[in-house]
Coordinates of N, CA and C in Angstrom, one line a residue:
M23 N 8.9 0.1 -1.8 CA 10.5 0.6 -1.7 C 10.6 0.0 -0.6
R24 N 12.4 -0.8 -1.2 CA 12.8 -1.9 -0.1 C 14.3 -1.2 0.4
G25 N 14.4 -1.5 1.3 CA 15.9 -0.9 1.9 C 17.2 -0.9 1.2
G26 N 16.9 -2.1 0.4 CA 18.3 -1.6 -0.8 C 18.1 -0.7 -1.2
D27 N 16.9 -0.3 -2.1 CA 16.2 0.7 -3.0 C 16.4 2.1 -2.9
R28 N 15.9 2.1 -1.2 CA 15.7 3.4 -0.8 C 17.4 4.0 -0.6
R29 N 18.3 3.0 0.1 CA 19.7 3.1 0.0 C 20.5 3.7 -0.7
R30 N 19.9 3.1 -2.2 CA 20.6 3.9 -3.9 C 20.5 5.1 -3.8
L31 N 19.0 4.9 -3.7 CA 18.4 6.6 -3.8 C 18.5 7.3 -3.6
L32 N 19.2 7.8 -2.1 CA 19.7 8.3 -1.3 C 21.0 8.8 -1.2
M33 N 21.6 8.0 -1.8 CA 23.0 7.4 -2.0 C 22.7 8.5 -3.7
S34 N 22.0 8.7 -4.6 CA 22.3 8.8 -6.4 C 21.7 10.4 -5.4
V35 N 20.9 10.2 -4.9 CA 20.4 12.2 -4.2 C 21.3 12.6 -3.3
T36 N 22.6 11.8 -3.1 CA 22.8 13.1 -1.9 C 24.7 13.2 -3.4
A37 N 24.6 11.7 -4.0 CA 26.0 12.7 -5.3 C 25.3 13.4 -6.2
V38 N 24.3 14.1 -6.8 CA 24.1 14.9 -7.3 C 24.0 16.1 -6.7
G39 N 23.7 15.9 -4.8 CA 23.4 17.5 -4.6 C 24.8 18.1 -3.9
A40 N 26.3 16.8 -3.7 CA 27.2 16.9 -3.5 C 27.9 17.9 -5.3
S41 N 27.5 16.9 -6.2 CA 28.3 17.8 -7.3 C 27.5 18.8 -7.4
L42 N 26.0 19.3 -7.0 CA 25.8 20.8 -7.5 C 26.0 21.5 -6.5
L43 N 26.5 20.9 -5.8 CA 26.9 22.1 -4.7 C 28.6 22.6 -5.0
A44 N 28.8 21.1 -5.1 CA 30.5 21.4 -6.1 C 30.7 22.9 -6.9
T45 N 29.5 22.8 -7.7 CA 29.9 23.8 -9.2 C 29.5 25.3 -9.2
A46 N 28.2 25.1 -7.9 CA 27.6 26.4 -7.0 C 28.8 26.7 -6.5
C47 N 29.8 27.1 -6.1 CA 31.1 27.5 -5.5 C 31.8 27.7 -5.9
G48 N 31.6 27.7 -6.7 CA 32.6 27.8 -8.5 C 33.8 26.9 -8.7
F49 N 34.0 25.6 -8.2 CA 34.8 24.8 -8.0 C 35.1 24.1 -10.0
Q50 N 36.4 23.9 -9.6 CA 36.5 23.6 -11.6 C 38.1 23.0 -11.4
L51 N 37.3 22.3 -11.9 CA 39.2 21.2 -12.6 C 40.1 21.8 -12.8
R52 N 41.2 22.0 -12.5 CA 42.2 22.5 -13.3 C 42.9 22.1 -14.1
G53 N 43.0 23.0 -15.9 CA 42.4 23.2 -17.2 C 44.2 23.2 -17.4
P54 N 44.4 23.3 -18.6 CA 45.8 23.9 -19.0 C 45.7 24.7 -18.9
T55 N 47.1 25.5 -18.8 CA 47.3 27.1 -18.5 C 47.9 28.1 -19.3
N56 N 46.9 28.7 -19.3 CA 46.6 29.9 -20.5 C 47.9 31.0 -20.1
L57 N 49.1 31.0 -21.0 CA 50.5 31.3 -21.3 C 50.3 32.3 -22.0
P58 N 50.8 33.7 -21.4 CA 50.5 35.3 -22.6 C 52.3 35.3 -23.5
F59 N 52.3 34.1 -24.3 CA 53.4 34.1 -25.2 C 52.6 32.9 -26.2
R60 N 53.7 32.9 -26.7 CA 53.5 32.0 -27.6 C 54.5 30.6 -28.4
K61 N 55.5 31.2 -28.8 CA 56.6 30.0 -28.8 C 57.8 30.4 -27.3
L62 N 57.6 29.4 -26.9 CA 58.8 29.0 -25.6 C 59.9 28.1 -25.9
Y63 N 60.7 28.9 -25.5 CA 62.5 28.1 -26.1 C 61.9 27.5 -23.9
A64 N 62.7 26.4 -23.7 CA 62.6 25.6 -22.4 C 64.1 25.8 -22.3
G65 N 64.9 26.2 -21.5 CA 66.3 25.5 -21.4 C 66.6 24.6 -20.4
F66 N 66.0 23.3 -19.7 CA 65.9 22.8 -19.3 C 67.4 21.8 -19.9
A67 N 68.3 20.9 -18.8 CA 68.9 19.9 -19.1 C 68.5 18.7 -20.1
P68 N 69.0 18.2 -20.5 CA 67.9 16.9 -21.2 C 68.1 15.8 -20.7
N69 N 68.3 15.6 -18.9 CA 68.3 14.8 -18.3 C 67.0 15.4 -17.3
S70 N 66.9 16.5 -16.8 CA 66.7 16.8 -15.8 C 64.3 16.3 -15.9
Q71 N 64.2 16.1 -14.9 CA 62.8 15.1 -14.6 C 61.7 16.9 -14.3
I72 N 62.5 18.2 -13.8 CA 61.4 18.9 -13.7 C 61.1 19.8 -15.3
G73 N 62.2 19.3 -16.2 CA 61.7 19.6 -17.8 C 61.4 18.8 -18.2
A74 N 60.7 17.9 -17.5 CA 60.3 16.5 -18.5 C 58.7 16.8 -18.4
E75 N 58.4 17.3 -17.0 CA 57.0 17.5 -16.3 C 56.9 19.0 -17.2
F76 N 57.4 19.4 -16.6 CA 57.0 21.8 -17.7 C 56.9 20.7 -18.7
K77 N 57.8 20.5 -19.7 CA 57.3 20.1 -21.2 C 56.2 19.8 -21.4
S78 N 55.4 18.1 -21.1 CA 54.2 18.1 -20.8 C 53.1 19.4 -20.3
Y79 N 53.1 19.5 -19.7 CA 52.5 20.1 -19.2 C 52.0 21.9 -20.3
V80 N 53.1 22.1 -20.6 CA 53.2 23.8 -21.9 C 52.8 22.4 -23.0
R81 N 52.9 21.1 -23.4 CA 52.7 20.7 -25.1 C 50.8 20.6 -24.9
S82 N 50.3 20.8 -23.5 CA 49.3 20.5 -23.8 C 48.0 21.8 -23.1
A83 N 49.4 23.4 -23.2 CA 48.7 24.0 -22.9 C 48.0 25.3 -24.3
P84 N 46.9 25.3 -24.6 CA 46.6 26.1 -25.9 C 47.9 27.7 -26.2
N85 N 47.9 27.4 -27.7 CA 48.3 28.5 -28.8 C 49.7 28.8 -28.1
V86 N 50.5 27.4 -27.4 CA 51.9 27.5 -27.4 C 53.0 26.0 -27.9
E87 N 53.9 26.9 -28.2 CA 54.7 26.4 -28.7 C 56.0 26.0 -28.3
L88 N 56.3 25.0 -27.6 CA 58.0 25.1 -27.3 C 59.1 24.6 -28.6
V89 N 59.5 25.6 -28.5 CA 60.3 25.5 -29.8 C 62.3 25.1 -28.8
D90 N 62.7 24.2 -30.1 CA 63.5 23.9 -29.8 C 65.3 24.7 -29.9
R91 N 65.1 26.2 -30.4 CA 66.1 26.8 -30.7 C 65.7 28.3 -29.7
P92 N 66.6 28.7 -29.0 CA 66.8 29.7 -29.0 C 66.0 31.2 -29.5
E93 N 66.9 31.2 -30.4 CA 66.4 32.6 -31.3 C 65.1 32.2 -31.9
A94 N 64.4 31.0 -32.3 CA 62.9 31.0 -32.8 C 62.0 31.7 -31.6
A95 N 62.6 31.8 -30.4 CA 61.3 32.3 -29.4 C 60.8 33.5 -29.3
E96 N 59.7 33.5 -28.9 CA 59.2 34.6 -27.9 C 59.9 34.9 -27.1
V97 N 60.0 34.3 -26.0 CA 60.2 34.3 -24.7 C 61.3 33.4 -24.3
R98 N 63.0 32.8 -23.9 CA 63.4 32.3 -23.5 C 63.3 31.8 -21.5
L99 N 62.8 30.5 -20.5 CA 63.3 29.8 -19.7 C 64.4 30.0 -19.7
E100 N 65.1 30.9 -18.5 CA 66.4 29.9 -18.4 C 66.4 29.4 -17.2
I101 N 67.0 28.1 -17.1 CA 67.3 27.2 -16.0 C 68.8 27.9 -15.5
L102 N 68.4 28.4 -14.5 CA 69.9 29.2 -13.4 C 70.2 27.8 -12.5
R103 N 69.0 27.4 -11.7 CA 70.0 25.9 -10.8 C 68.1 24.8 -10.6
E104 N 68.7 23.7 -11.0 CA 68.3 22.9 -10.6 C 68.7 21.8 -9.5
Q105 N 68.4 21.5 -8.6 CA 68.7 20.5 -7.3 C 68.6 19.9 -6.4
R106 N 68.5 18.7 -6.3 CA 67.9 18.1 -4.8 C 69.0 18.1 -4.2
E107 N 68.5 18.1 -2.5 CA 69.1 17.9 -1.3 C 68.8 16.9 -0.5
K108 N 69.1 16.4 0.3 CA 68.9 15.4 1.6 C 70.2 16.1 2.6
E109 N 69.6 16.4 3.6 CA 70.4 16.7 4.8 C 69.5 15.9 6.7
I110 N 70.6 15.4 6.8 CA 70.1 14.6 8.2 C 69.5 15.5 8.8
V111 N 68.6 15.2 9.9 CA 68.1 16.4 11.3 C 68.4 16.1 12.0
I112 N 67.9 14.8 12.2 CA 68.0 14.3 14.1 C 69.1 12.9 13.6
F113 N 70.0 12.8 14.4 CA 70.3 11.3 14.7 C 70.3 10.3 15.7
S114 N 69.8 9.2 15.9 CA 69.7 8.3 17.3 C 70.3 8.3 17.4
S115 N 70.8 7.5 19.1 CA 71.8 6.8 19.9 C 72.4 6.6 19.3
S116 N 72.2 5.8 17.8 CA 73.5 5.1 17.4 C 74.0 5.5 16.2
G117 N 73.8 6.3 16.3 CA 74.3 7.5 14.8 C 73.9 7.2 13.6
T118 N 72.1 6.8 13.5 CA 71.9 6.8 12.6 C 71.1 8.3 12.2
A119 N 70.2 7.6 10.8 CA 69.2 9.3 10.7 C 68.4 8.8 11.6
R120 N 67.6 9.5 12.1 CA 66.4 9.8 12.5 C 65.0 9.8 12.1
E121 N 65.9 11.0 11.4 CA 64.7 12.3 10.3 C 65.8 13.9 9.4
Y122 N 65.1 13.5 8.8 CA 66.4 13.9 7.4 C 65.1 15.0 6.6
Q123 N 65.6 16.1 5.9 CA 64.9 17.2 5.2 C 65.6 17.2 3.9
L124 N 64.7 16.3 3.0 CA 64.2 17.0 1.2 C 63.7 17.9 0.6
R125 N 64.8 18.5 -0.1 CA 64.7 19.7 -0.8 C 65.1 20.2 -2.5
L126 N 63.9 20.3 -3.3 CA 64.5 20.6 -3.9 C 64.2 22.4 -4.6
R127 N 65.5 22.4 -5.1 CA 66.1 24.1 -5.0 C 65.7 24.4 -7.0
F128 N 65.5 25.5 -7.3 CA 64.7 25.2 -8.6 C 65.0 26.8 -8.6
A129 N 65.9 28.2 -9.9 CA 66.4 29.0 -9.6 C 66.2 29.3 -11.5
F130 N 65.1 30.3 -11.7 CA 65.1 30.4 -13.1 C 64.7 31.9 -13.7
R131 N 65.2 32.9 -15.3 CA 64.5 33.2 -15.4 C 64.0 33.9 -16.5
L132 N 62.7 34.2 -16.8 CA 62.2 34.5 -17.9 C 63.1 36.3 -18.9
V133 N 63.1 35.7 -20.4 CA 63.4 36.9 -20.9 C 62.6 36.5 -22.4
D134 N 62.7 37.6 -23.3 CA 61.9 38.2 -24.7 C 63.4 37.9 -25.2
A135 N 62.2 38.3 -26.0 CA 63.6 38.1 -27.9 C 64.6 39.0 -27.5
K136 N 64.4 40.0 -27.3 CA 65.1 41.4 -27.2 C 66.3 41.2 -26.1
G137 N 66.4 40.3 -25.2 CA 67.4 40.0 -23.7 C 66.4 40.6 -22.8
Q138 N 65.2 41.6 -22.8 CA 64.7 42.1 -21.5 C 64.4 40.8 -20.5
E139 N 64.6 41.3 -19.1 CA 64.1 40.7 -18.6 C 62.4 40.4 -17.7
L140 N 61.5 39.5 -18.8 CA 60.4 39.2 -18.0 C 59.8 38.8 -16.7
I141 N 60.5 37.9 -16.0 CA 60.6 38.2 -15.4 C 62.2 37.9 -14.5
P142 N 62.6 38.3 -13.1 CA 64.3 37.9 -13.0 C 64.0 37.1 -12.1
R143 N 65.6 36.5 -11.9 CA 66.4 35.8 -11.3 C 65.0 35.6 -10.2
T144 N 64.3 33.9 -10.0 CA 63.5 34.0 -8.9 C 64.2 32.1 -9.0
E145 N 64.7 32.3 -7.0 CA 64.0 31.2 -6.6 C 63.2 30.1 -6.5
L146 N 62.8 29.1 -6.0 CA 61.6 28.0 -5.6 C 62.1 27.1 -5.0
L147 N 61.4 26.9 -3.9 CA 62.3 25.7 -3.3 C 60.8 24.6 -2.1
Q148 N 61.2 23.8 -2.6 CA 60.3 22.6 -2.0 C 60.7 22.2 -0.7
R149 N 60.2 21.8 0.5 CA 61.0 20.3 1.4 C 60.4 20.2 2.2
R150 N 60.5 19.6 2.6 CA 59.6 17.6 3.3 C 60.6 17.3 4.1
E151 N 60.0 16.6 5.7 CA 60.3 16.5 6.5 C 60.4 14.9 6.3
I152 N 61.3 14.2 7.0 CA 60.9 12.4 6.7 C 61.4 11.6 7.9
T153 N 60.8 10.9 8.6 CA 60.9 10.0 10.1 C 61.1 9.0 9.5
T154 N 62.2 8.4 10.1 CA 62.4 7.0 9.4 C 63.4 5.8 10.6
T155 N 63.2 4.7 10.8 CA 63.7 4.1 11.7 C 64.8 2.9 10.6
D156 N 65.5 2.1 11.5 CA 66.7 1.7 10.9 C 66.2 0.5 9.9
T157 N 64.7 0.0 10.4 CA 64.6 -1.8 9.5 C 64.0 -0.6 8.5
Q158 N 63.6 0.4 8.2 CA 62.7 0.9 6.8 C 63.7 2.0 6.0
L159 N 64.6 1.2 5.5 CA 66.1 1.6 4.9 C 65.2 1.7 3.6
V160 N 65.2 0.3 2.9 CA 64.8 0.2 1.6 C 63.1 1.2 1.0
A161 N 63.0 1.3 2.3 CA 61.0 1.4 2.2 C 61.6 2.9 1.8
K162 N 62.2 3.9 2.3 CA 62.5 4.7 2.3 C 62.9 5.7 1.5
E163 N 64.0 4.7 0.4 CA 64.6 5.4 -0.7 C 63.4 5.1 -1.6
Q164 N 62.1 3.9 -1.3 CA 61.6 4.6 -2.8 C 59.5 5.8 -1.6
E165 N 60.3 6.0 -0.9 CA 59.7 6.7 -0.3 C 60.2 8.3 -0.7
D166 N 61.2 8.7 -0.3 CA 62.2 9.7 -1.0 C 61.9 10.1 -2.5
L167 N 61.5 9.0 -3.5 CA 61.7 8.6 -4.7 C 60.1 9.5 -5.1
L168 N 59.3 9.0 -4.7 CA 57.7 9.7 -4.8 C 57.7 10.8 -4.1
V169 N 58.3 11.5 -2.7 CA 58.2 12.8 -2.5 C 59.0 13.4 -3.5
Y170 N 59.9 13.5 -3.5 CA 60.7 14.0 -4.7 C 59.9 14.1 -5.6
R171 N 58.8 13.1 -6.6 CA 58.1 13.8 -7.6 C 57.0 14.4 -7.4
E172 N 56.0 14.4 -6.0 CA 55.3 15.3 -6.0 C 55.9 16.7 -5.7
M173 N 56.9 17.2 -5.4 CA 58.1 17.8 -5.1 C 57.8 18.8 -6.4
Q174 N 58.3 18.0 -7.4 CA 58.5 18.3 -9.4 C 56.9 18.3 -9.4
Q175 N 55.9 18.1 -9.0 CA 55.1 18.6 -9.8 C 54.2 19.7 -9.4
D176 N 54.7 19.9 -7.9 CA 54.1 20.9 -7.4 C 55.1 22.5 -8.0
M177 N 56.3 22.2 -8.0 CA 57.5 23.3 -8.6 C 56.6 23.4 -9.8
V178 N 56.3 22.4 -10.7 CA 56.2 23.2 -11.5 C 55.0 23.9 -12.0
Q179 N 53.5 23.1 -11.3 CA 52.9 24.0 -10.7 C 53.5 25.7 -10.7
Q180 N 54.0 25.8 -9.7 CA 54.5 27.0 -9.9 C 54.6 27.9 -10.4
L181 N 55.7 27.0 -11.1 CA 56.8 27.7 -12.5 C 55.2 28.1 -12.9
L182 N 54.5 27.6 -13.6 CA 53.4 27.5 -14.7 C 52.3 29.1 -14.1
R183 N 52.0 29.4 -12.4 CA 51.7 30.3 -12.5 C 52.4 31.2 -12.3
R184 N 53.6 31.2 -12.3 CA 54.2 32.5 -12.5 C 54.5 32.9 -14.1
L185 N 54.6 31.7 -15.1 CA 54.4 32.5 -16.5 C 53.5 32.7 -16.8
A186 N 52.1 32.8 -16.0 CA 51.1 32.9 -16.9 C 51.1 34.2 -16.3
A187 N 51.2 34.9 -15.3 CA 51.5 36.2 -14.8 C 51.8 37.4 -15.2
V188 N 52.5 36.9 -16.7 CA 53.9 37.3 -17.3 C 53.2 38.7 -17.9
R189 N 52.9 40.2 -17.5 CA 52.4 40.7 -18.2 C 53.6 41.4 -18.8
R190 N 53.4 41.5 -20.4 CA 54.1 41.7 -21.4 C 53.8 43.7 -22.2

């Protein structure tokens, strides 16, 4: 066996071993979230980015239908607040922002068809610290958008976990 063949064999054995180890420890890719209700009304604003992401996840969930009218739903997700914030934390000696914090706030509650609260008012908060220099202004705007997108994804995952834990 030549050196290149041994290397390929060793890499193949290592890859198989790693995958067996990962499955043996219980690792599993996250699949669609199972929600404990069949018909859901999600009261997001039409231009809500969190709402768009949430709806795409719910559409992939088994046995859950998103309905357009609240009265047709088994449960209603009421959106109480969805807000992006940007606050300067540190200024440079020249008065420009040196560090700032991005925040994403989201408040909701879940009620059933009778109006009974299944999840009382709950606020989720995501925060990220960003450092900058005077020469990075355009790049930082793009980074802000990416960071907000990441925070939205985290927020939707938190929301789905809370909805999945509802006991009726």
